[in-house]
Amino acid sequence: FLGAGALLFALQNTAIVPLTFLGWQFESSLALVVILSITFGVLMSILASIPSALSASFKIMGLKKQNTKLAEEVIAHKEALAASEAPVVVDLRD
């Protein structure tokens, strides 16, 4: 759908527009200028989000390790508690 929409947009916006940027001057199709601008914006957004995504990934890995360590501690404490609770024997013959 996105490709079909872009093709339809390009076919309807074939006007040539002059562009000036930092001393460069050139002419191009309006559709090409808009599509390239959107593509450049999407790529910049992806590049800008990479550091936060990596940071979140490392934080998740650390939390998973901490969770595993805490789960092992819980198991060790349960085993120690079970071992310390010796059965009580009551002698009723006395």
mmCIF file of C-alpha atoms in Angstrom:
data_model
loop_
_atom_site.group_PDB
_atom_site.id
_atom_site.type_symbol
_atom_site.label_atom_id
_atom_site.label_comp_id
_atom_site.label_asym_id
_atom_site.label_seq_id
_atom_site.Cartn_x
_atom_site.Cartn_y
_atom_site.Cartn_z
ATOM 1 C CA PHE A 1 0.000 0.000 0.000
ATOM 2 C CA LEU A 2 2.834 2.369 0.829
ATOM 3 C CA GLY A 3 4.544 1.777 -2.501
ATOM 4 C CA ALA A 4 1.293 2.180 -4.418
ATOM 5 C CA GLY A 5 0.587 5.415 -2.553
ATOM 6 C CA ALA A 6 4.070 6.739 -3.339
ATOM 7 C CA LEU A 7 3.659 5.837 -7.021
ATOM 8 C CA LEU A 8 0.266 7.529 -7.181
ATOM 9 C CA PHE A 9 1.709 10.613 -5.466
ATOM 10 C CA ALA A 10 4.642 10.715 -7.892
ATOM 11 C CA LEU A 11 2.388 10.446 -10.932
ATOM 12 C CA GLN A 12 0.200 13.321 -9.739
ATOM 13 C CA ASN A 13 3.060 15.667 -8.730
ATOM 14 C CA THR A 14 5.355 15.828 -11.743
ATOM 15 C CA ALA A 15 5.924 19.591 -11.631
ATOM 16 C CA ILE A 16 9.556 20.669 -11.731
ATOM 17 C CA VAL A 17 10.599 22.815 -8.771
ATOM 18 C CA PRO A 18 13.856 24.751 -8.286
ATOM 19 C CA LEU A 19 15.795 23.967 -5.112
ATOM 20 C CA THR A 20 18.550 25.969 -3.442
ATOM 21 C CA PHE A 21 20.572 24.597 -0.540
ATOM 22 C CA LEU A 22 23.883 26.005 0.746
ATOM 23 C CA GLY A 23 24.675 27.589 -2.586
ATOM 24 C CA TRP A 24 23.701 24.572 -4.642
ATOM 25 C CA GLN A 25 20.891 25.089 -7.094
ATOM 26 C CA PHE A 26 19.108 22.383 -8.996
ATOM 27 C CA GLU A 27 15.699 21.466 -10.307
ATOM 28 C CA SER A 28 13.809 18.275 -9.647
ATOM 29 C CA SER A 29 10.354 16.763 -9.625
ATOM 30 C CA LEU A 30 8.190 17.836 -6.676
ATOM 31 C CA ALA A 31 7.325 14.204 -5.954
ATOM 32 C CA LEU A 32 10.991 13.203 -5.888
ATOM 33 C CA VAL A 33 11.852 16.060 -3.528
ATOM 34 C CA VAL A 34 9.017 15.159 -1.121
ATOM 35 C CA ILE A 35 9.717 11.405 -1.180
ATOM 36 C CA LEU A 36 13.463 11.929 -0.644
ATOM 37 C CA SER A 37 12.756 14.359 2.201
ATOM 38 C CA ILE A 38 10.472 11.858 3.923
ATOM 39 C CA THR A 39 13.012 9.056 3.416
ATOM 40 C CA PHE A 40 15.818 11.217 4.832
ATOM 41 C CA GLY A 41 13.634 12.093 7.847
ATOM 42 C CA VAL A 42 12.837 8.448 8.530
ATOM 43 C CA LEU A 43 16.529 7.477 8.308
ATOM 44 C CA MET A 44 17.526 10.299 10.671
ATOM 45 C CA SER A 45 14.838 9.203 13.142
ATOM 46 C CA ILE A 46 16.118 5.629 13.069
ATOM 47 C CA LEU A 47 19.717 6.758 13.575
ATOM 48 C CA ALA A 48 18.683 9.033 16.437
ATOM 49 C CA SER A 49 16.846 6.199 18.204
ATOM 50 C CA ILE A 50 19.720 3.695 18.078
ATOM 51 C CA PRO A 51 21.549 4.953 21.218
ATOM 52 C CA SER A 52 18.435 4.794 23.404
ATOM 53 C CA ALA A 53 17.533 1.355 22.021
ATOM 54 C CA LEU A 54 21.025 0.049 22.821
ATOM 55 C CA SER A 55 20.887 1.568 26.298
ATOM 56 C CA ALA A 56 17.527 -0.067 26.975
ATOM 57 C CA SER A 57 18.857 -3.390 25.691
ATOM 58 C CA PHE A 58 21.845 -3.295 28.036
ATOM 59 C CA LYS A 59 19.606 -2.319 30.948
ATOM 60 C CA ILE A 60 17.270 -5.245 30.207
ATOM 61 C CA MET A 61 20.232 -7.658 30.102
ATOM 62 C CA GLY A 62 21.427 -6.384 33.484
ATOM 63 C CA LEU A 63 17.969 -6.727 35.005
ATOM 64 C CA LYS A 64 17.654 -10.282 33.669
ATOM 65 C CA LYS A 65 20.977 -11.211 35.290
ATOM 66 C CA GLN A 66 19.854 -9.624 38.554
ATOM 67 C CA ASN A 67 16.545 -11.497 38.370
ATOM 68 C CA THR A 68 18.340 -14.810 37.845
ATOM 69 C CA LYS A 69 20.658 -14.121 40.784
ATOM 70 C CA LEU A 70 17.734 -13.223 43.053
ATOM 71 C CA ALA A 71 15.818 -16.348 41.990
ATOM 72 C CA GLU A 72 18.855 -18.476 42.873
ATOM 73 C CA GLU A 73 19.054 -16.763 46.280
ATOM 74 C CA VAL A 74 15.388 -17.514 46.933
ATOM 75 C CA ILE A 75 15.928 -21.186 46.123
ATOM 76 C CA ALA A 76 18.992 -21.314 48.390
ATOM 77 C CA HIS A 77 17.063 -19.701 51.268
ATOM 78 C CA LYS A 78 14.155 -22.128 50.815
ATOM 79 C CA GLU A 79 16.559 -25.078 50.877
ATOM 80 C CA ALA A 80 18.280 -23.733 53.995
ATOM 81 C CA LEU A 81 14.917 -23.227 55.707
ATOM 82 C CA ALA A 82 13.777 -26.736 54.812
ATOM 83 C CA ALA A 83 17.026 -28.207 56.132
ATOM 84 C CA SER A 84 16.806 -26.298 59.415
ATOM 85 C CA GLU A 85 13.267 -27.450 60.136
ATOM 86 C CA ALA A 86 13.974 -30.890 61.577
ATOM 87 C CA PRO A 87 10.914 -32.955 62.399
ATOM 88 C CA VAL A 88 9.935 -32.785 66.072
ATOM 89 C CA VAL A 89 9.516 -36.176 67.734
ATOM 90 C CA VAL A 90 7.299 -36.278 70.804
ATOM 91 C CA ASP A 91 7.661 -39.288 73.088
ATOM 92 C CA LEU A 92 4.306 -39.950 74.783
ATOM 93 C CA ARG A 93 5.516 -42.965 76.830
ATOM 94 C CA ASP A 94 6.727 -40.841 79.716
#
